[in-house]
């Protein structure tokens, strides 16, 4: 097993030893990760990346999954500066659906040559390509203006990071904030992150009151998928539902 | 010098970063270093040892050490007394884990005074963008992008924004780069590294050197790296600075090549005030 897997399994085992039952969601925090790493004599430079990896990049190890847990999420029910995580059985990951609502073919003609040579397949590369070719305008039907990338904000007194923020304006001049999450090849969208990003922008008074929750995902075959979500509250819990998904295929210029 | 007692450390300093570095400093002097040494090396083991020995609050992210202990004013007095200036990443040894130096080399780069301010016409920036951008580092970076300020300042043939906030691993560990542009001059591509600072922050030699080294070693990017700093100075004034960053410290120190101050001309946002 790798360091991440060893650590997260040890955290899970330690929590069971302290009395948690596998019928419930199990909370843990950074201290639990540190204790597990100390016990295993493991050093990880970016400790918060361990739970993050199991939020969007990796499946939980079999030793945890066998009890029905399928993801790690941030626990938004507890306010505080230090992140508290949950082993959860709630379905978190959002995959590209087998059938999309629309498919389009477009080109990379609008990408300047020097940019096209160096664009990556990670989330930032995806966002760069979306910005240069104007996919947000096309997908939303709004005039979209990119405001900033990688926006750090506080949600329930904890840090959240939004990949891209646009402001869109419709034909009647009304403004909307567009909260965009991006995932590159090998990464998966997750509900918890979309909810936190949406709530974070909603709570910021300097941006429009209407917030659209959007995402862009690049798959192994080079297709770009743009998602629109509905983030709503039901039974006092935030929920996420896919509204539509459009697929874009880029022909080489 | 003898190693400090826990009472001394906690009595002298309330800040956990100062507590840690004071404990590490004294222990290093007890174990062979002298205050005549220009630099004192330490690593994660020394940080953990100080924490355990004195019961100090844990430093979860060791990268916070050089940030919080940059410049003499932020160091414990006893280090400043011997001429030490800052805690920096130990770039030259190219360890990816936490390796640091207590150094006497001055780290904070003072910008020249704003004797000459160039006014920038912001009419080309969509009013909507102007109305939603702030006056902080992020706001200035956004407006600079819309106004092609980096392109104009560097006088390149082409200059295109590639991405913001590049988090990447380099030869000396993790680096975070605020903005990345790809430029071209005479058909040769260049990577433009943009470091943004808020009004109350400073550019430091060690951070600029680390980021430049990280990009120079990236196979997927052009070999030539231009380092630029962008910083707001209150109101609508901001500066853009080009730094000369030698490939290593034995070839010189990071210095300012030139700085230009800009002012965004008065923004008329009245038409957007009721549009939310």
Coordinates of C-alpha atoms in Angstrom, one line a residue:
Chain A
X1 CA 0.0 0.0 0.0
X2 CA 1.1 3.6 -0.5
X3 CA 1.5 6.2 2.2
X4 CA -2.0 7.7 1.7
X5 CA -3.7 4.3 1.8
X6 CA -1.8 3.1 4.8
X7 CA -2.6 6.4 6.7
X8 CA -6.3 6.5 5.9
X9 CA -6.8 2.8 6.8
X10 CA -5.0 3.4 10.1
X11 CA -7.2 6.4 10.8
X12 CA -10.3 4.3 10.1
X13 CA -9.0 1.4 12.3
X14 CA -8.2 3.8 15.1
X15 CA -11.6 5.3 15.0
X16 CA -13.3 1.9 15.2
X17 CA -11.1 1.1 18.2
X18 CA -12.3 4.2 20.0
X19 CA -15.9 3.0 19.7
X20 CA -17.3 4.2 16.4
X21 CA -19.7 1.9 14.7
X22 CA -19.7 1.1 11.0
X23 CA -23.4 1.8 10.8
X24 CA -22.7 5.6 11.0
X25 CA -20.6 8.3 9.5
X26 CA -17.3 8.5 11.2
X27 CA -15.6 11.9 11.8
X28 CA -11.9 12.5 11.9
X29 CA -9.6 15.4 11.8
X30 CA -6.0 16.4 11.1
X31 CA -4.8 15.2 14.5
X32 CA -6.1 11.7 13.7
X33 CA -4.1 11.8 10.4
X34 CA -1.0 12.9 12.3
X35 CA -1.4 10.2 14.9
X36 CA -1.8 7.5 12.2
X37 CA 1.3 8.8 10.4
X38 CA 3.3 8.9 13.6
X39 CA 2.2 5.3 14.4
X40 CA 3.3 4.2 10.9
X41 CA 6.4 6.3 10.9
X42 CA 5.2 8.0 7.7
X43 CA 5.9 11.5 6.5
X44 CA 3.6 13.2 4.0
X45 CA 4.4 16.7 3.0
X46 CA 0.9 17.9 2.2
X47 CA -1.3 16.2 4.8
X48 CA -4.7 17.7 3.8
X49 CA -4.1 16.1 0.4
X50 CA -4.8 12.7 1.9
X51 CA -8.5 13.3 2.6
X52 CA -8.7 15.4 -0.6
X53 CA -7.4 12.5 -2.7
X54 CA -10.3 10.4 -1.4
X55 CA -12.8 13.2 -2.2
X56 CA -12.0 13.4 -5.9
X57 CA -9.2 11.2 -7.1
X58 CA -9.2 7.8 -5.5
X59 CA -11.6 5.2 -4.3
X60 CA -11.4 4.3 -0.6
X61 CA -9.3 1.2 0.2
X62 CA -11.1 -2.1 0.3
X63 CA -10.6 -2.3 4.1
X64 CA -12.9 0.7 4.4
X65 CA -15.1 0.2 1.4
X66 CA -16.2 -3.2 2.6
X67 CA -18.3 -1.5 5.3
X68 CA -20.2 0.5 2.7
X69 CA -18.2 3.8 2.9
X70 CA -17.6 5.3 -0.5
X71 CA -16.0 8.7 0.1
X72 CA -14.5 11.3 2.4
X73 CA -16.3 14.6 2.7
X74 CA -15.8 17.8 4.7
X75 CA -18.1 17.9 7.7
X76 CA -20.0 21.2 7.4
X77 CA -22.1 20.7 10.5
X78 CA -19.2 21.6 12.7
X79 CA -17.8 25.2 12.5
X80 CA -14.2 25.8 13.2
X81 CA -10.8 26.7 11.8
X82 CA -9.6 23.1 11.5
X83 CA -11.2 20.8 8.9
X84 CA -13.2 17.9 10.2
X85 CA -13.8 15.1 7.7
X86 CA -16.3 12.3 7.5
X87 CA -16.1 8.7 6.2
X88 CA -19.5 8.7 4.5
X89 CA -21.8 6.2 2.8
X90 CA -23.6 9.0 0.9
X91 CA -22.9 8.9 -2.8
X92 CA -20.5 11.7 -3.5
X93 CA -18.8 11.3 -6.8
X94 CA -20.4 12.7 -10.0
X95 CA -19.4 10.8 -13.1
X96 CA -20.0 11.9 -16.7
X97 CA -23.3 10.4 -17.7
X98 CA -23.5 7.8 -20.4
X99 CA -25.9 10.1 -22.3
X100 CA -25.4 13.9 -22.5
X101 CA -27.9 16.5 -23.4
X102 CA -26.0 18.0 -26.3
X103 CA -22.8 17.4 -28.2
X104 CA -20.8 19.9 -30.2
X105 CA -17.6 20.0 -32.2
X106 CA -15.5 23.1 -31.9
X107 CA -11.9 24.1 -32.7
X108 CA -8.9 25.3 -30.9
X109 CA -8.5 28.1 -33.4
X110 CA -8.8 30.8 -30.7
X111 CA -5.9 29.3 -28.7
X112 CA -2.8 31.4 -29.4
X113 CA 0.1 29.1 -30.6
X114 CA 2.3 29.6 -27.6
X115 CA -0.6 28.8 -25.3
X116 CA -1.6 25.6 -27.2
X117 CA 1.9 24.3 -26.9
X118 CA 2.0 24.4 -23.1
X119 CA -1.6 23.8 -22.0
X120 CA -1.9 21.0 -19.5
X121 CA -4.5 18.3 -19.0
X122 CA -5.0 19.1 -15.4
X123 CA -7.9 21.3 -14.0
X124 CA -6.0 24.5 -14.7
X125 CA -5.3 23.6 -18.3
X126 CA -8.9 22.8 -18.8
X127 CA -10.0 26.1 -17.4
X128 CA -7.5 27.9 -19.6
X129 CA -8.8 26.3 -22.7
X130 CA -12.4 27.0 -21.7
X131 CA -11.6 30.6 -21.2
X132 CA -9.7 31.2 -24.5
X133 CA -12.4 29.5 -26.7
X134 CA -15.3 31.1 -24.8
X135 CA -17.1 27.9 -23.8
X136 CA -18.7 29.5 -20.8
X137 CA -20.6 32.0 -23.0
X138 CA -21.7 29.2 -25.3
X139 CA -22.8 26.9 -22.5
X140 CA -24.7 29.5 -20.4
X141 CA -25.9 31.8 -23.1
X142 CA -24.7 34.7 -21.0
X143 CA -21.9 37.3 -21.7
X144 CA -19.3 35.8 -19.4
X145 CA -16.4 37.7 -17.8
X146 CA -13.7 35.8 -16.0
X147 CA -13.0 37.4 -12.6
X148 CA -10.4 35.2 -10.9
X149 CA -9.0 31.7 -10.6
X150 CA -8.4 29.7 -7.5
X151 CA -10.5 31.8 -5.1
X152 CA -10.0 31.1 -1.5
X153 CA -12.9 31.8 0.8
X154 CA -14.4 30.7 4.1
X155 CA -17.4 28.4 4.4
X156 CA -18.6 27.8 7.9
X157 CA -15.3 29.3 9.0
X158 CA -13.3 26.8 7.0
X159 CA -11.3 27.3 3.9
X160 CA -12.8 26.4 0.5
X161 CA -11.2 26.9 -2.8
X162 CA -13.2 27.7 -6.0
X163 CA -11.4 26.9 -9.2
X164 CA -12.8 29.8 -11.3
X165 CA -15.2 32.6 -10.8
X166 CA -17.0 34.3 -13.7
X167 CA -19.7 37.0 -13.7
X168 CA -22.4 36.6 -16.4
X169 CA -24.9 39.1 -17.7
X170 CA -28.1 38.1 -19.4
X171 CA -30.0 40.0 -22.1
X172 CA -31.9 42.0 -19.5
X173 CA -28.7 43.1 -17.8
X174 CA -29.1 40.9 -14.8
X175 CA -25.9 39.6 -13.3
X176 CA -25.1 36.1 -12.1
X177 CA -22.0 34.7 -10.4
X178 CA -20.8 31.5 -12.1
X179 CA -18.9 29.2 -9.7
X180 CA -16.9 26.8 -11.7
X181 CA -15.3 23.6 -10.5
X182 CA -12.8 21.9 -12.9
X183 CA -11.5 18.4 -13.0
X184 CA -8.8 17.1 -15.3
X185 CA -8.0 13.6 -16.5
X186 CA -8.2 11.1 -13.6
X187 CA -10.3 13.4 -11.3
X188 CA -13.9 13.1 -10.5
X189 CA -16.4 15.8 -9.5
X190 CA -17.9 15.5 -6.0
X191 CA -21.0 16.9 -4.5
X192 CA -19.5 18.1 -1.2
X193 CA -17.1 20.4 -3.1
X194 CA -19.9 21.8 -5.3
X195 CA -22.1 22.6 -2.4
X196 CA -19.3 24.3 -0.4
X197 CA -18.3 26.4 -3.4
X198 CA -21.9 27.5 -4.1
X199 CA -22.6 28.4 -0.5
X200 CA -19.3 30.2 -0.3
X201 CA -20.1 32.5 -3.2
X202 CA -23.7 33.0 -2.0
X203 CA -22.4 34.2 1.3
X204 CA -20.1 36.9 -0.3
X205 CA -22.0 40.1 -0.5
X206 CA -19.8 41.6 -3.2
X207 CA -21.0 39.2 -5.9
X208 CA -24.4 38.8 -7.5
X209 CA -27.1 37.1 -5.4
X210 CA -27.8 34.6 -8.2
X211 CA -25.2 31.9 -8.3
X212 CA -24.9 29.2 -11.0
X213 CA -23.0 26.1 -10.1
X214 CA -21.0 24.9 -13.1
X215 CA -18.3 22.4 -13.7
X216 CA -16.0 21.3 -16.5
X217 CA -14.4 17.9 -16.8
X218 CA -11.8 16.6 -19.3
X219 CA -11.9 12.9 -20.0
X220 CA -9.3 10.5 -21.2
X221 CA -10.4 10.9 -24.8
X222 CA -10.0 14.6 -24.8
X223 CA -13.7 15.4 -24.6
X224 CA -14.7 18.4 -22.5
X225 CA -18.0 18.1 -20.5
X226 CA -19.7 21.2 -19.1
X227 CA -22.2 20.6 -16.3
X228 CA -24.9 22.8 -14.8
X229 CA -26.1 21.8 -11.3
X230 CA -29.0 22.6 -9.1
X231 CA -27.8 23.0 -5.5
X232 CA -30.8 23.0 -3.2
X233 CA -31.9 22.1 0.3
X234 CA -34.0 19.1 1.2
X235 CA -34.7 17.7 4.6
X236 CA -32.3 20.3 6.0
X237 CA -29.5 18.9 3.9
X238 CA -27.9 20.4 0.9
X239 CA -28.4 18.3 -2.3
X240 CA -26.9 18.4 -5.8
X241 CA -28.6 17.5 -9.0
X242 CA -27.3 17.5 -12.5
X243 CA -29.4 19.9 -14.7
X244 CA -27.6 19.3 -18.0
X245 CA -24.4 18.2 -19.5
X246 CA -23.0 19.2 -22.8
X247 CA -20.1 17.5 -24.5
X248 CA -17.5 19.4 -26.6
X249 CA -15.1 17.8 -29.0
X250 CA -12.1 19.9 -30.0
X251 CA -10.9 19.4 -33.5
X252 CA -7.2 20.2 -33.9
X253 CA -6.7 23.5 -35.6
Chain B
X1 CA 25.2 28.8 25.0
X2 CA 23.1 26.2 26.7
X3 CA 19.9 24.9 25.3
X4 CA 16.8 26.8 26.5
X5 CA 14.4 25.6 29.1
X6 CA 10.8 25.3 28.2
X7 CA 10.0 28.1 30.6
X8 CA 12.4 30.4 28.9
X9 CA 11.1 29.7 25.5
X10 CA 7.5 30.2 26.5
X11 CA 8.3 33.2 28.6
X12 CA 10.2 35.0 25.9
X13 CA 7.9 34.4 23.0
X14 CA 4.2 33.9 22.6
X15 CA 4.2 33.2 18.9
X16 CA 4.7 29.5 18.1
X17 CA 6.9 30.2 15.1
X18 CA 9.3 32.3 17.2
X19 CA 9.2 29.7 20.0
X20 CA 10.2 27.0 17.5
X21 CA 13.0 29.0 15.8
X22 CA 14.4 30.2 19.1
X23 CA 14.6 26.6 20.4
X24 CA 16.1 25.4 17.2
X25 CA 18.7 28.2 17.1
X26 CA 19.9 27.7 20.6
X27 CA 20.1 23.9 20.1
X28 CA 22.1 24.4 16.9
X29 CA 24.6 26.6 18.7
X30 CA 25.0 23.9 21.3
X31 CA 25.7 21.4 18.6
X32 CA 28.5 23.0 16.6
X33 CA 27.1 26.1 14.9
X34 CA 28.5 29.5 15.7
X35 CA 26.9 32.9 15.5
X36 CA 29.6 33.8 13.1
X37 CA 28.1 31.3 10.6
X38 CA 26.2 33.2 7.9
X39 CA 23.6 30.4 7.7
X40 CA 22.3 27.7 10.0
X41 CA 20.7 24.7 8.4
X42 CA 17.7 22.8 10.0
X43 CA 15.0 20.5 8.9
X44 CA 11.8 18.8 9.9
X45 CA 13.6 16.6 12.5
X46 CA 14.8 19.8 14.3
X47 CA 11.3 21.2 14.2
X48 CA 9.8 18.0 15.6
X49 CA 12.5 17.8 18.3
X50 CA 11.8 21.3 19.4
X51 CA 8.1 20.6 19.5
X52 CA 8.5 17.5 21.6
X53 CA 11.2 18.8 24.0
X54 CA 9.4 22.0 24.8
X55 CA 5.8 20.9 24.3
X56 CA 5.3 23.5 21.6
X57 CA 2.2 23.8 19.4
X58 CA 2.7 21.7 16.3
X59 CA 3.6 23.4 13.0
X60 CA 1.5 21.4 10.6
X61 CA 2.6 23.2 7.5
X62 CA 6.3 23.9 7.7
X63 CA 6.1 26.2 4.7
X64 CA 4.5 28.7 7.2
X65 CA 7.9 29.1 8.9
X66 CA 9.7 31.1 6.2
X67 CA 6.5 33.1 5.6
X68 CA 6.1 34.1 9.2
X69 CA 9.8 34.5 9.8
X70 CA 10.7 36.7 6.8
X71 CA 12.7 39.8 7.6
X72 CA 14.5 40.8 10.8
X73 CA 11.4 42.4 12.3
X74 CA 9.7 39.0 12.4
X75 CA 12.6 37.1 13.9
X76 CA 13.1 36.7 17.7
X77 CA 15.4 39.4 19.0
X78 CA 18.1 37.0 19.9
X79 CA 18.6 36.0 16.3
X80 CA 18.4 39.6 15.0
X81 CA 21.1 40.5 17.6
X82 CA 23.6 38.3 15.8
X83 CA 22.7 39.7 12.4
X84 CA 20.3 37.0 11.3
X85 CA 17.6 38.2 8.9
X86 CA 15.1 35.5 7.9
X87 CA 14.2 31.8 7.7
X88 CA 14.4 30.6 4.2
X89 CA 13.9 27.4 2.2
X90 CA 17.3 25.7 1.6
X91 CA 17.0 25.6 -2.1
X92 CA 20.5 24.7 -3.1
X93 CA 20.5 21.2 -1.5
X94 CA 17.4 20.4 -3.5
X95 CA 15.6 18.4 -0.9
X96 CA 11.9 18.0 -1.5
X97 CA 11.1 17.7 2.3
X98 CA 11.3 20.5 4.8
X99 CA 14.9 21.9 4.7
X100 CA 15.5 25.4 5.8
X101 CA 18.2 28.0 6.7
X102 CA 18.4 30.7 9.3
X103 CA 20.2 33.3 7.1
X104 CA 22.0 36.6 7.5
X105 CA 21.3 37.4 3.9
X106 CA 18.6 40.1 3.5
X107 CA 15.5 38.6 2.1
X108 CA 12.9 41.4 1.8
X109 CA 13.2 43.4 -1.4
X110 CA 12.3 47.1 -1.0
X111 CA 10.7 48.6 -4.0
X112 CA 11.8 52.0 -5.2
X113 CA 9.6 55.0 -4.3
X114 CA 6.7 55.8 -6.7
X115 CA 8.1 59.0 -8.2
X116 CA 6.5 58.4 -11.5
X117 CA 3.0 57.0 -11.9
X118 CA 1.7 56.0 -15.3
X119 CA -2.1 56.3 -15.7
X120 CA -3.8 53.4 -17.4
X121 CA -7.0 53.8 -19.3
X122 CA -9.4 51.1 -18.0
X123 CA -12.1 51.9 -20.5
X124 CA -11.2 48.7 -22.4
X125 CA -12.1 46.6 -19.3
X126 CA -15.7 45.5 -19.3
X127 CA -17.5 47.6 -16.7
X128 CA -18.9 44.5 -15.2
X129 CA -15.4 43.2 -14.4
X130 CA -14.4 46.6 -13.0
X131 CA -17.4 46.6 -10.7
X132 CA -16.6 43.2 -9.2
X133 CA -12.9 43.4 -8.9
X134 CA -11.3 44.5 -5.6
X135 CA -8.2 46.6 -4.9
X136 CA -6.3 43.7 -3.5
X137 CA -3.7 41.4 -5.1
X138 CA -6.3 39.3 -6.9
X139 CA -8.2 42.3 -8.2
X140 CA -5.0 43.9 -9.5
X141 CA -4.0 40.6 -11.2
X142 CA -7.4 40.4 -12.9
X143 CA -7.3 44.0 -14.2
X144 CA -3.7 43.5 -15.3
X145 CA -4.8 40.5 -17.3
X146 CA -7.7 42.4 -19.0
X147 CA -5.4 45.4 -19.7
X148 CA -2.4 43.3 -21.0
X149 CA -0.2 45.1 -18.5
X150 CA 2.3 42.3 -18.3
X151 CA 2.6 42.2 -22.1
X152 CA 3.1 46.0 -22.2
X153 CA 5.5 46.1 -19.3
X154 CA 7.8 43.5 -20.7
X155 CA 7.4 44.7 -24.3
X156 CA 7.3 41.2 -25.7
X157 CA 6.0 40.3 -29.2
X158 CA 3.3 38.1 -27.7
X159 CA 2.2 37.5 -24.1
X160 CA -0.7 35.2 -23.2
X161 CA -2.1 34.4 -19.8
X162 CA -1.8 30.6 -19.3
X163 CA -3.1 30.0 -15.8
X164 CA -3.2 31.3 -12.3
X165 CA -2.1 29.6 -9.1
X166 CA 0.1 26.8 -10.4
X167 CA 0.8 24.4 -7.5
X168 CA 3.7 22.2 -8.5
X169 CA 6.5 20.2 -7.1
X170 CA 10.0 21.3 -7.9
X171 CA 13.6 20.3 -7.0
X172 CA 13.3 22.0 -3.6
X173 CA 9.8 21.0 -2.8
X174 CA 6.4 22.4 -3.3
X175 CA 6.0 25.8 -5.0
X176 CA 3.0 28.0 -5.6
X177 CA 3.0 30.5 -8.5
X178 CA 0.3 33.1 -8.6
X179 CA 0.2 33.7 -12.4
X180 CA 1.8 32.1 -15.4
X181 CA 2.0 33.7 -18.9
X182 CA 3.6 32.5 -22.0
X183 CA 5.4 35.1 -24.0
X184 CA 7.4 35.2 -27.2
X185 CA 10.1 37.5 -28.5
X186 CA 11.8 37.1 -31.9
X187 CA 10.1 33.7 -32.2
X188 CA 11.5 32.4 -28.9
X189 CA 9.0 31.4 -26.2
X190 CA 9.4 32.6 -22.7
X191 CA 7.6 31.7 -19.5
X192 CA 6.5 34.7 -17.4
X193 CA 6.2 33.9 -13.7
X194 CA 4.0 36.4 -11.9
X195 CA 4.2 36.8 -8.2
X196 CA 1.4 38.8 -6.6
X197 CA 1.6 40.4 -3.2
X198 CA -1.0 42.2 -1.2
X199 CA -0.4 45.8 0.0
X200 CA 1.0 44.7 3.3
X201 CA 3.2 41.9 1.9
X202 CA 6.8 42.0 0.5
X203 CA 8.6 40.2 -2.2
X204 CA 11.4 38.0 -0.8
X205 CA 14.5 36.8 -2.6
X206 CA 14.2 33.2 -1.5
X207 CA 10.6 32.8 -2.8
X208 CA 11.3 34.3 -6.1
X209 CA 14.4 32.2 -6.5
X210 CA 12.5 29.0 -5.6
X211 CA 9.7 29.7 -8.0
X212 CA 12.0 30.6 -10.9
X213 CA 14.1 27.4 -10.3
X214 CA 10.9 25.3 -10.2
X215 CA 9.8 26.6 -13.6
X216 CA 13.2 26.4 -15.2
X217 CA 13.2 22.7 -14.4
X218 CA 9.8 22.0 -16.0
X219 CA 10.3 20.1 -19.2
X220 CA 7.0 21.2 -20.6
X221 CA 7.6 24.9 -20.3
X222 CA 10.1 27.2 -22.2
X223 CA 13.6 27.3 -20.7
X224 CA 13.7 31.1 -20.4
X225 CA 11.9 32.4 -17.3
X226 CA 11.0 36.0 -16.7
X227 CA 10.1 36.9 -13.1
X228 CA 7.6 39.7 -12.5
X229 CA 6.0 41.0 -9.3
X230 CA 2.6 42.7 -9.1
X231 CA 1.6 44.6 -6.0
X232 CA -1.2 47.1 -5.1
X233 CA -0.2 50.2 -3.1
X234 CA -3.5 51.5 -2.0
X235 CA -6.1 53.4 -4.0
X236 CA -5.8 52.6 -7.7
X237 CA -2.0 52.5 -7.6
X238 CA -0.1 49.3 -8.2
X239 CA 3.4 48.4 -9.3
X240 CA 4.9 45.9 -11.7
X241 CA 8.5 44.9 -11.1
X242 CA 10.8 42.8 -13.2
X243 CA 13.4 40.8 -11.1
X244 CA 16.7 39.5 -12.2
X245 CA 16.8 36.0 -10.7
X246 CA 20.2 34.3 -11.0
X247 CA 20.2 30.6 -11.6
X248 CA 21.9 30.0 -8.3
X249 CA 23.0 32.0 -5.3
X250 CA 26.7 31.7 -6.2
X251 CA 25.9 33.7 -9.4
X252 CA 24.5 36.6 -7.4
X253 CA 21.4 37.6 -5.5
X254 CA 17.8 38.4 -6.7
X255 CA 17.6 42.0 -7.6
X256 CA 15.2 44.5 -9.1
X257 CA 15.7 45.1 -12.8
X258 CA 13.0 47.8 -13.1
X259 CA 9.8 48.8 -11.5
X260 CA 6.9 50.8 -13.0
X261 CA 4.0 52.2 -11.0
X262 CA 0.6 52.4 -12.6
X263 CA -2.7 54.0 -11.7
X264 CA -6.0 52.8 -13.0
X265 CA -7.8 56.0 -14.1
X266 CA -11.0 56.8 -12.2
X267 CA -13.5 54.0 -12.6
X268 CA -17.1 55.1 -13.3
X269 CA -19.1 52.2 -11.9
X270 CA -22.4 54.0 -11.4
X271 CA -24.2 52.2 -14.2
X272 CA -23.5 48.9 -12.5
X273 CA -24.6 49.8 -9.0
X274 CA -28.2 48.5 -9.2
X275 CA -27.6 45.5 -11.4
X276 CA -27.3 42.8 -8.7

